[in-house]
Amino acid sequence: MNRRLLGLLALAVVPVLVLGVFFVVPVGGMLALGFWPDGDFAPGAVLEVLTRGRTVRVLAFTLWSAAVATAVAVLLGLPAAYVLHRTAFPLRRVIRAALLVPFVLPTVVVGVAFRQVLGDGGPLGFLGLDGTPTAIVLGLVFFNLAVVIRVVGGAWEGLDARAGQAAATLGATPAQVFRTVTLPALRPAIASSATVVFLFCATAFGIVLTLGGSRYATVETEIYLLTVQVFDLPAAAALSVLQLVVVVALLALAQRVRVVAPAGRTPGRASRLTRADGVPVAATLLVMAFVAIPIVSLVSGSLQAEGEWSLANYTALGTTGDRDALQVTVTDALVNSLRTAVDATWMALGTGLLVALVVTRRSRTPVERRVRGLLDGFFMLPLGVSAVTLGFGLLITLDEPPLDLRDSALLVPVAQALVALPLVVRTLVPVLAGIDDRQRQAAASLGAGPLRTVLTVDVPVLWKPMLAGAGFAFATSLGEFGATSFLAREDFPTLPLVIFRLLGHPGELNYGMALAASVLLAGTTALVMLLVERLRVPSVGAF
């Protein structure tokens, strides 16, 4: 065995062990509970769960809500993508950044914001949409609009304007130019963004649980309700198997339609707004209002108590709420979230760096290529499992020696690190793959050792992406709700869990505290993502 292959295997040892223990074992245990509920192979048990009337309704609502939210997000996102990426006007960059805010908000915060808008006394409370499927769809659209605007807008920005100009000189109207020239060129980007949005909507947890409760459940929330309220673990395992299959299929579809920017593409020049742009401008203003109303309503609601402007909701964060709704104060929960996020960040960053080094390492022999290919496939497995499925798997498997970690303080950070790991890897891999190996060889030929080579060649290129990856992991951990809802101890909750518990307890003070805590969580997450955006790392631009 040559030294390069040994080096590859040495780099892979830690991430393989981490994924083996905290991913393969939980997923295997989940599959075992679904197909071997009583110790004997019984696939009929899974079929029995999947053919229940409640399960069929849950699956139908999941597909319906995801499809409708995807269609609305695409319809609203297309004109906004044009205006924000293809035309020039003052404050364009500021508006583009503002419309990305919903995508980085924790999902439980999005749910709270829409309850504030649509509930009794909210600005749109007269519509009677609180607790309806429409509210859930609106929340999903709000969260995912940025995906369409970013992906389609980036593709639109790079289109060569000369093809449309040629069609216009031949007598084509603006509508004909869009239909025959622009739309075919944008079709891959639209399909890619729609697939990703559908995946996000179908696996949404915090938004659906906050706005729909047990009445309108998706597959994700039904797994949680079966585990926490009904205690039907075999049924939850069967639904997790279904969720696993659906997510893998959607990821495969997203991979097939993903947009790859042509090499050497020159962005098209932004044009000034004209009267002909009236319809897309009006649609963009609608999108801006749609994004602004829930955020403004959330902030203003948090600053009101007993019908007056007040900071009472914020000062109450140091208490356990009305009638001791919580076991710990909200400020303690915030400290718990920050500590957990720090642990999850170093875990995700360390593991992600090793994974990125393995999958970008140059292969010089057929054996090395095969080994790297196997490792690459193994490391991509977590992409096929949602946070709720991962949390459920960890809950039912890591409860016996030698892996009895249910009461360990590190279990929640580990789960959150696995959720954040794909983001870290996706941030680091393009940068590492772009480093010319000849630079390392040149440094070595000048007498630099392995450590000196890394410090002079790799570190100057990698430090900003590392910081960006750390920011992604930290923000993901702060807002993570799916896996954490299964694993967090009652006496050590994170801030998203505390917000959800406050919403479940009656009382004006508890609701006001939930609003204030949501603003605090949203502000912290947005600040972290703003710092990441200021690093201007190219690989951060892709979702």
Coordinates of C-alpha atoms in Angstrom, one line a residue:
M1 CA 0.0 0.0 0.0
N2 CA 1.6 3.3 -1.1
R3 CA 2.0 6.3 1.1
R4 CA -0.6 8.4 -0.7
L5 CA -3.3 5.8 -0.2
L6 CA -2.3 5.5 3.5
G7 CA -2.5 9.3 3.8
L8 CA -6.0 9.3 2.2
L9 CA -7.2 6.7 4.6
A10 CA -5.7 8.5 7.6
L11 CA -7.6 11.7 6.6
A12 CA -10.8 9.7 6.3
V13 CA -10.6 7.8 9.6
V14 CA -12.2 10.5 11.8
P15 CA -15.1 11.5 9.5
V16 CA -15.8 7.8 8.8
L17 CA -16.0 7.0 12.5
V18 CA -18.2 10.1 13.2
L19 CA -20.6 9.3 10.4
G20 CA -20.5 5.6 11.2
V21 CA -21.5 6.1 14.9
F22 CA -23.8 9.1 14.6
F23 CA -25.4 8.5 11.2
V24 CA -25.2 4.9 10.0
V25 CA -26.0 3.4 13.4
P26 CA -29.1 5.7 14.0
V27 CA -30.4 5.2 10.5
G28 CA -29.8 1.5 10.7
G29 CA -31.7 1.4 14.0
M30 CA -34.6 3.3 12.5
L31 CA -34.8 0.9 9.6
A32 CA -34.6 -2.0 12.0
L33 CA -37.5 -0.6 14.1
G34 CA -39.5 -0.1 11.0
F35 CA -38.9 -3.5 9.3
W36 CA -38.2 -5.6 12.4
P37 CA -40.6 -4.2 15.0
D38 CA -40.7 -7.3 17.1
G39 CA -37.3 -8.8 16.2
D40 CA -38.6 -10.6 13.1
F41 CA -38.6 -9.2 9.5
A42 CA -42.1 -7.9 8.9
P43 CA -42.3 -5.5 6.0
G44 CA -46.0 -5.7 6.3
A45 CA -45.8 -3.5 9.4
V46 CA -44.4 -0.6 7.3
L47 CA -47.1 -1.1 4.7
E48 CA -49.8 -1.2 7.4
V49 CA -48.6 2.2 8.7
L50 CA -48.3 3.7 5.2
T51 CA -51.9 2.6 4.3
R52 CA -53.5 4.1 7.4
G53 CA -56.1 6.8 6.6
R54 CA -54.2 9.4 8.8
T55 CA -50.9 8.5 7.0
V56 CA -52.4 8.9 3.5
R57 CA -53.9 12.3 4.5
V58 CA -50.5 13.4 6.0
L59 CA -48.7 12.4 2.8
A60 CA -51.3 14.1 0.6
F61 CA -51.0 17.3 2.6
T62 CA -47.2 17.2 2.5
L63 CA -47.2 16.9 -1.3
W64 CA -50.0 19.4 -1.8
S65 CA -48.5 22.1 0.5
A66 CA -45.0 21.6 -1.0
A67 CA -46.4 21.8 -4.6
V68 CA -48.5 24.9 -4.0
A69 CA -45.8 26.7 -2.1
T70 CA -43.2 25.9 -4.8
A71 CA -45.5 27.2 -7.6
V72 CA -46.2 30.4 -5.7
A73 CA -42.5 30.9 -4.8
V74 CA -41.5 30.5 -8.5
L75 CA -44.3 32.8 -9.7
L76 CA -43.3 35.6 -7.3
G77 CA -39.6 35.0 -7.5
L78 CA -39.2 35.2 -11.3
P79 CA -40.2 38.9 -11.7
A80 CA -38.2 39.8 -8.5
A81 CA -35.2 37.9 -9.9
Y82 CA -35.4 40.0 -13.1
V83 CA -35.8 43.4 -11.4
L84 CA -33.0 42.7 -8.8
H85 CA -30.5 41.0 -11.1
R86 CA -31.1 42.4 -14.5
T87 CA -32.0 46.1 -14.0
A88 CA -30.2 48.9 -12.3
F89 CA -31.7 51.3 -9.7
P90 CA -30.7 52.9 -6.4
L91 CA -30.5 50.6 -3.3
R92 CA -30.7 47.5 -5.5
R93 CA -28.0 45.6 -3.4
V94 CA -29.7 46.6 -0.2
I95 CA -33.0 45.2 -1.3
R96 CA -31.4 42.0 -2.6
A97 CA -29.8 41.5 0.8
A98 CA -33.0 42.3 2.6
L99 CA -35.0 39.7 0.6
L100 CA -32.4 37.0 1.7
V101 CA -33.2 37.6 5.4
P102 CA -36.2 35.1 5.5
F103 CA -34.0 32.2 4.3
V104 CA -31.6 32.6 7.2
L105 CA -34.3 33.0 9.9
P106 CA -34.9 30.0 12.1
T107 CA -38.1 28.2 11.0
V108 CA -39.7 28.5 14.4
V109 CA -39.3 32.3 14.1
V110 CA -41.0 32.3 10.7
G111 CA -43.9 30.4 12.3
V112 CA -44.2 32.9 15.1
A113 CA -44.0 35.8 12.7
F114 CA -46.9 34.5 10.7
R115 CA -49.0 33.8 13.7
Q116 CA -48.5 37.4 14.8
V117 CA -49.6 38.6 11.3
L118 CA -52.5 36.3 10.8
G119 CA -53.7 35.8 14.4
D120 CA -56.4 37.8 16.2
G121 CA -55.3 41.4 16.4
G122 CA -52.7 41.0 13.7
P123 CA -52.6 43.2 10.6
L124 CA -54.2 40.5 8.5
G125 CA -56.2 38.8 11.3
F126 CA -59.4 39.8 9.6
L127 CA -58.7 37.3 6.8
G128 CA -59.3 34.4 9.3
L129 CA -56.2 32.5 8.0
D130 CA -54.6 31.6 11.3
G131 CA -54.3 27.9 11.8
T132 CA -55.3 27.1 8.2
P133 CA -53.4 25.4 5.3
T134 CA -53.1 28.7 3.6
A135 CA -51.1 30.1 6.6
I136 CA -48.7 27.1 6.3
V137 CA -48.2 27.7 2.5
L138 CA -47.6 31.4 3.1
G139 CA -44.9 30.6 5.7
L140 CA -43.2 28.1 3.3
V141 CA -43.3 30.7 0.5
F142 CA -41.9 33.4 2.8
F143 CA -39.0 31.1 3.8
N144 CA -38.1 29.9 0.3
L145 CA -38.6 32.9 -2.0
A146 CA -34.9 33.8 -1.6
V147 CA -33.9 30.5 -3.2
V148 CA -35.7 31.3 -6.4
I149 CA -34.5 34.9 -6.5
R150 CA -30.9 33.9 -5.9
V151 CA -30.7 30.9 -8.2
V152 CA -32.8 32.3 -11.1
G153 CA -31.4 35.8 -10.6
G154 CA -27.8 34.6 -10.8
A155 CA -28.6 32.8 -14.1
W156 CA -30.5 35.7 -15.5
E157 CA -27.6 38.1 -14.6
G158 CA -25.3 35.9 -16.7
L159 CA -27.4 35.7 -19.8
D160 CA -26.0 37.4 -22.9
A161 CA -28.4 40.2 -23.8
R162 CA -27.5 40.1 -27.5
A163 CA -29.8 37.2 -28.3
G164 CA -32.8 39.1 -27.0
Q165 CA -31.7 42.3 -28.7
A166 CA -31.5 40.4 -32.0
A167 CA -35.0 39.1 -31.6
A168 CA -36.3 42.5 -30.8
T169 CA -34.7 44.0 -33.9
L170 CA -36.5 41.4 -36.0
G171 CA -39.8 42.7 -34.6
A172 CA -40.4 40.5 -31.6
T173 CA -42.4 42.1 -28.7
P174 CA -40.9 42.0 -25.2
A175 CA -43.3 39.2 -24.3
Q176 CA -42.2 37.2 -27.4
V177 CA -38.5 37.8 -26.5
F178 CA -39.2 36.5 -23.0
R179 CA -41.1 33.4 -24.2
T180 CA -38.8 32.4 -27.1
V181 CA -35.3 33.5 -25.9
T182 CA -35.1 34.3 -22.2
L183 CA -37.4 31.6 -20.7
P184 CA -35.7 28.6 -22.6
A185 CA -32.3 29.9 -21.3
L186 CA -33.6 30.2 -17.8
R187 CA -35.4 26.8 -17.7
P188 CA -32.6 24.9 -16.1
A189 CA -32.3 27.5 -13.3
I190 CA -36.0 27.6 -12.7
A191 CA -36.2 23.8 -12.6
S192 CA -33.2 23.6 -10.2
S193 CA -34.7 26.2 -7.8
A194 CA -38.1 24.7 -7.9
T195 CA -36.7 21.3 -7.1
V196 CA -34.8 22.7 -4.1
V197 CA -37.8 24.7 -2.9
F198 CA -40.0 21.6 -3.1
L199 CA -37.5 19.6 -1.1
F200 CA -37.3 22.3 1.6
C201 CA -41.1 22.6 1.7
A202 CA -41.7 18.8 1.9
T203 CA -39.2 18.5 4.8
A204 CA -40.2 21.7 6.6
F205 CA -40.7 21.2 10.4
G206 CA -40.7 24.3 12.5
I207 CA -43.0 26.3 10.2
V208 CA -45.6 23.5 9.9
L209 CA -45.5 22.5 13.5
T210 CA -45.9 26.1 14.7
L211 CA -48.7 27.1 12.2
G212 CA -50.5 23.7 11.8
G213 CA -50.0 21.9 15.1
S214 CA -51.4 18.3 15.0
R215 CA -54.4 19.3 12.8
Y216 CA -52.4 19.9 9.6
A217 CA -49.3 17.7 9.8
T218 CA -46.7 16.8 7.2
V219 CA -44.5 13.7 7.2
E220 CA -41.9 15.6 9.2
T221 CA -44.2 16.8 11.9
E222 CA -46.1 13.5 12.0
I223 CA -42.9 11.7 12.9
Y224 CA -42.5 14.1 15.8
L225 CA -46.1 13.8 17.0
L226 CA -46.0 10.0 16.8
T227 CA -42.9 9.9 18.9
V228 CA -43.6 12.6 21.5
Q229 CA -47.4 12.5 21.9
V230 CA -48.6 9.1 20.7
F231 CA -45.4 7.1 21.6
D232 CA -45.9 4.9 18.5
L233 CA -42.2 4.4 17.6
P234 CA -42.7 1.7 15.0
A235 CA -45.1 3.9 13.1
A236 CA -42.7 6.8 13.4
A237 CA -39.9 4.6 12.0
A238 CA -42.1 3.5 9.1
L239 CA -42.7 7.2 8.2
S240 CA -39.0 7.9 8.6
V241 CA -38.3 5.2 6.0
L242 CA -40.8 6.9 3.6
Q243 CA -39.2 10.3 4.3
L244 CA -35.7 8.9 3.6
V245 CA -36.8 7.5 0.2
V246 CA -38.6 10.8 -0.8
V247 CA -35.6 13.0 0.2
V248 CA -33.1 10.8 -1.6
A249 CA -35.3 10.9 -4.7
L250 CA -35.6 14.7 -4.6
L251 CA -31.9 15.1 -4.0
A252 CA -31.2 12.9 -7.0
L253 CA -33.6 15.0 -9.1
A254 CA -32.0 18.2 -7.9
Q255 CA -28.6 16.9 -8.8
R256 CA -29.7 16.1 -12.3
V257 CA -31.2 19.6 -13.0
R258 CA -28.6 21.6 -11.0
V259 CA -27.3 24.7 -12.8
V260 CA -23.6 24.7 -13.8
A261 CA -22.3 28.1 -14.8
P262 CA -20.4 28.0 -18.1
A263 CA -16.7 28.7 -17.8
G264 CA -15.7 32.2 -18.7
R265 CA -19.3 33.5 -18.7
T266 CA -19.5 37.3 -18.7
P267 CA -22.5 38.7 -16.8
G268 CA -25.0 40.7 -18.9
R269 CA -25.2 44.4 -18.3
A270 CA -28.0 45.7 -16.1
S271 CA -30.4 48.0 -17.9
R272 CA -32.3 50.9 -16.5
L273 CA -36.0 50.5 -15.5
T274 CA -38.5 51.5 -18.1
R275 CA -42.3 51.7 -18.3
A276 CA -42.3 48.2 -19.9
D277 CA -41.0 46.9 -16.6
G278 CA -44.1 47.9 -14.8
V279 CA -45.5 44.4 -14.2
P280 CA -42.2 42.9 -12.7
V281 CA -41.7 46.0 -10.6
A282 CA -45.2 45.8 -9.2
A283 CA -44.6 42.1 -8.5
T284 CA -41.2 42.9 -6.8
L285 CA -42.9 45.5 -4.6
L286 CA -45.5 42.9 -3.6
V287 CA -42.6 40.5 -2.7
M288 CA -41.0 43.2 -0.6
A289 CA -44.2 43.9 1.3
F290 CA -44.8 40.1 1.7
V291 CA -41.3 39.8 3.3
A292 CA -41.5 43.0 5.4
I293 CA -45.0 42.6 7.0
P294 CA -44.2 39.5 9.1
I295 CA -40.8 40.8 10.2
V296 CA -42.2 44.3 11.1
S297 CA -45.2 42.7 12.8
L298 CA -43.0 40.4 14.9
V299 CA -40.8 43.3 16.1
S300 CA -43.6 45.6 16.8
G301 CA -45.6 42.9 18.6
S302 CA -42.6 42.2 20.8
L303 CA -42.5 45.9 21.9
Q304 CA -46.1 45.9 23.1
A305 CA -47.5 44.8 26.4
E306 CA -51.1 45.3 27.6
G307 CA -51.8 47.5 24.6
E308 CA -48.9 49.9 25.2
W309 CA -45.4 50.3 23.8
S310 CA -43.1 48.6 26.3
L311 CA -40.0 46.6 26.9
A312 CA -41.8 44.4 29.4
N313 CA -41.6 41.3 27.1
Y314 CA -37.9 41.7 26.9
T315 CA -37.4 42.2 30.7
A316 CA -39.5 39.1 31.3
L317 CA -37.0 37.0 29.4
G318 CA -35.1 36.7 32.7
T319 CA -38.1 34.8 34.2
T320 CA -39.8 31.4 33.5
G321 CA -42.9 33.0 32.2
D322 CA -46.5 33.2 33.5
R323 CA -47.4 30.3 35.8
D324 CA -43.8 28.9 35.4
A325 CA -44.4 27.9 31.8
L326 CA -40.7 27.1 31.5
Q327 CA -38.2 25.2 33.6
V328 CA -35.4 27.6 32.7
T329 CA -35.4 31.3 31.8
V330 CA -35.2 32.4 28.2
T331 CA -31.9 34.0 28.8
D332 CA -30.6 30.7 30.2
A333 CA -31.9 29.0 27.0
L334 CA -30.1 31.6 24.9
V335 CA -26.8 30.8 26.7
N336 CA -27.5 27.1 26.2
S337 CA -28.0 27.8 22.4
L338 CA -24.8 29.7 22.2
R339 CA -22.8 27.0 24.0
T340 CA -24.4 24.3 21.9
A341 CA -23.7 26.3 18.7
V342 CA -20.0 26.7 19.6
D343 CA -19.7 22.9 20.1
A344 CA -21.6 22.1 17.0
T345 CA -19.5 24.6 15.0
W346 CA -16.1 23.2 15.9
M347 CA -17.4 19.6 15.3
A348 CA -18.9 20.5 11.9
L349 CA -15.9 22.6 10.8
G350 CA -13.3 20.0 11.8
T351 CA -15.2 17.1 10.3
G352 CA -16.1 19.1 7.2
L353 CA -12.5 20.2 6.6
L354 CA -11.4 16.5 6.7
V355 CA -14.2 15.5 4.3
A356 CA -13.3 18.3 1.9
L357 CA -9.6 17.3 2.0
V358 CA -10.5 13.7 1.2
V359 CA -13.0 14.4 -1.7
T360 CA -10.7 17.0 -3.3
R361 CA -7.5 15.0 -3.0
R362 CA -5.9 14.2 -6.4
S363 CA -5.9 10.5 -7.3
R364 CA -3.0 9.1 -9.2
T365 CA -3.7 5.4 -9.3
P366 CA -6.9 3.4 -10.1
V367 CA -7.0 2.0 -6.5
E368 CA -6.8 5.5 -5.0
R369 CA -9.6 6.7 -7.4
R370 CA -11.8 3.8 -6.3
V371 CA -11.2 4.4 -2.6
R372 CA -11.8 8.1 -2.9
G373 CA -15.0 7.4 -4.9
L374 CA -16.3 5.1 -2.2
L375 CA -15.5 7.6 0.5
D376 CA -17.1 10.5 -1.5
G377 CA -20.3 8.5 -1.8
F378 CA -20.3 7.6 1.9
F379 CA -19.8 11.2 3.0
M380 CA -22.8 12.3 0.9
L381 CA -25.2 10.0 2.8
P382 CA -26.3 12.6 5.4
L383 CA -27.8 14.7 2.5
G384 CA -30.5 12.1 2.2
V385 CA -31.8 12.3 5.7
S386 CA -33.8 15.2 7.2
A387 CA -33.1 16.7 10.6
V388 CA -36.2 15.1 12.1
T389 CA -35.3 11.7 10.8
L390 CA -31.8 12.1 12.2
G391 CA -33.0 13.2 15.6
F392 CA -35.5 10.3 15.8
G393 CA -32.7 7.8 14.8
L394 CA -30.4 9.1 17.5
L395 CA -33.2 9.0 20.0
I396 CA -34.0 5.3 19.5
T397 CA -30.4 3.9 19.1
L398 CA -28.0 5.7 21.4
D399 CA -29.6 4.6 24.6
E400 CA -27.6 1.4 25.4
P401 CA -23.9 0.7 26.2
P402 CA -21.5 1.2 24.7
L403 CA -23.3 4.1 23.0
D404 CA -25.5 5.3 25.8
L405 CA -25.4 9.0 25.0
R406 CA -29.0 10.0 25.6
D407 CA -28.1 12.0 28.7
S408 CA -24.8 13.3 27.2
A409 CA -24.4 17.1 26.8
L410 CA -22.7 16.5 23.5
L411 CA -25.5 14.6 21.8
V412 CA -27.4 17.8 20.7
P413 CA -24.2 19.5 19.3
V414 CA -23.4 16.3 17.4
A415 CA -26.8 16.2 15.8
Q416 CA -26.7 19.9 14.9
A417 CA -23.1 19.5 13.5
L418 CA -24.4 16.7 11.2
V419 CA -27.2 19.0 10.0
A420 CA -24.7 21.7 9.3
L421 CA -22.0 19.5 7.8
P422 CA -23.2 19.6 4.2
L423 CA -23.1 23.4 4.3
V424 CA -19.6 23.4 5.6
V425 CA -18.4 20.9 3.0
R426 CA -20.1 22.7 0.2
T427 CA -18.4 25.9 1.2
L428 CA -14.9 24.4 1.5
V429 CA -14.8 21.9 -1.4
P430 CA -14.9 24.4 -4.3
V431 CA -12.1 26.4 -2.7
L432 CA -9.8 23.4 -2.1
A433 CA -10.5 22.0 -5.5
G434 CA -9.5 25.3 -7.0
I435 CA -6.0 25.3 -5.5
D436 CA -3.4 24.3 -8.2
D437 CA -1.5 21.3 -6.9
R438 CA 1.6 22.7 -8.8
Q439 CA 1.8 25.4 -6.2
R440 CA 2.3 22.8 -3.4
Q441 CA 4.8 21.0 -5.6
A442 CA 6.7 24.3 -6.2
A443 CA 6.8 25.0 -2.5
A444 CA 8.1 21.5 -1.7
S445 CA 10.8 21.8 -4.4
L446 CA 12.0 25.0 -2.7
G447 CA 12.5 23.1 0.5
A448 CA 9.2 23.7 2.3
G449 CA 8.0 20.9 4.5
P450 CA 4.4 19.7 4.6
L451 CA 3.4 22.1 7.4
R452 CA 5.2 25.1 5.7
T453 CA 3.5 24.2 2.4
V454 CA 0.0 24.2 4.0
L455 CA 0.7 27.5 5.8
T456 CA 2.0 29.3 2.6
V457 CA -0.3 27.7 -0.1
D458 CA -3.5 26.5 1.5
V459 CA -4.1 28.7 4.5
P460 CA -4.1 32.1 2.7
V461 CA -6.8 30.7 0.4
L462 CA -8.8 28.8 2.9
W463 CA -9.1 31.0 6.0
K464 CA -12.1 33.1 4.7
P465 CA -14.1 30.0 3.6
M466 CA -13.3 28.4 6.9
L467 CA -14.8 31.5 8.7
A468 CA -17.8 31.4 6.4
G469 CA -18.3 27.7 7.0
A470 CA -18.1 28.3 10.8
G471 CA -20.7 31.1 10.4
F472 CA -23.0 28.7 8.5
A473 CA -22.6 26.0 11.1
F474 CA -23.1 28.5 14.0
A475 CA -26.3 30.0 12.5
T476 CA -27.7 26.6 11.6
S477 CA -27.1 25.4 15.1
L478 CA -28.8 28.4 16.7
G479 CA -32.0 27.9 14.7
E480 CA -32.0 24.1 14.5
F481 CA -35.3 22.8 15.7
G482 CA -36.0 19.4 14.1
A483 CA -33.3 17.1 15.6
T484 CA -33.0 19.1 18.8
S485 CA -36.8 18.7 19.6
F486 CA -36.1 14.9 20.0
L487 CA -32.8 15.1 21.9
A488 CA -32.6 18.2 24.2
R489 CA -33.1 17.6 27.9
E490 CA -35.9 19.3 29.7
D491 CA -33.5 21.2 31.9
F492 CA -31.2 22.2 29.1
P493 CA -33.4 23.5 26.2
T494 CA -32.3 25.6 23.4
L495 CA -33.9 28.9 22.4
P496 CA -36.1 27.5 19.6
L497 CA -37.5 24.9 21.9
V498 CA -38.3 27.5 24.6
I499 CA -40.1 29.7 22.0
F500 CA -42.3 26.7 21.0
R501 CA -43.1 25.9 24.6
L502 CA -44.1 29.4 25.3
L503 CA -46.5 29.3 22.4
G504 CA -48.0 26.2 23.8
H505 CA -48.9 27.9 27.2
P506 CA -51.8 30.3 27.4
G507 CA -51.3 33.8 28.6
E508 CA -50.4 37.2 27.2
L509 CA -47.0 37.3 28.9
N510 CA -46.0 34.0 27.5
Y511 CA -46.9 35.0 24.0
G512 CA -45.1 38.3 24.4
M513 CA -42.0 36.5 25.6
A514 CA -42.2 34.2 22.6
L515 CA -42.3 37.2 20.3
A516 CA -39.3 38.9 22.1
A517 CA -37.3 35.6 22.2
S518 CA -38.0 35.2 18.4
V519 CA -36.7 38.7 17.7
L520 CA -33.6 37.9 19.8
L521 CA -33.0 34.6 18.0
A522 CA -33.6 36.2 14.5
G523 CA -31.3 39.1 15.2
T524 CA -28.5 36.9 16.4
T525 CA -28.8 34.6 13.4
A526 CA -29.1 37.5 10.9
L527 CA -26.0 39.1 12.4
V528 CA -24.0 36.0 12.0
M529 CA -25.1 35.6 8.4
L530 CA -24.3 39.3 7.7
L531 CA -20.8 38.7 8.8
V532 CA -20.6 35.6 6.6
E533 CA -21.9 37.7 3.6
R534 CA -19.2 40.4 4.2
L535 CA -16.5 37.7 3.8
R536 CA -17.5 37.6 0.1
V537 CA -16.6 33.9 -0.4
P538 CA -17.7 32.8 -3.9
S539 CA -18.8 29.3 -2.8
V540 CA -21.2 30.9 -0.3
G541 CA -23.3 32.1 -3.2
A542 CA -24.7 28.6 -3.9
F543 CA -27.4 27.2 -1.8

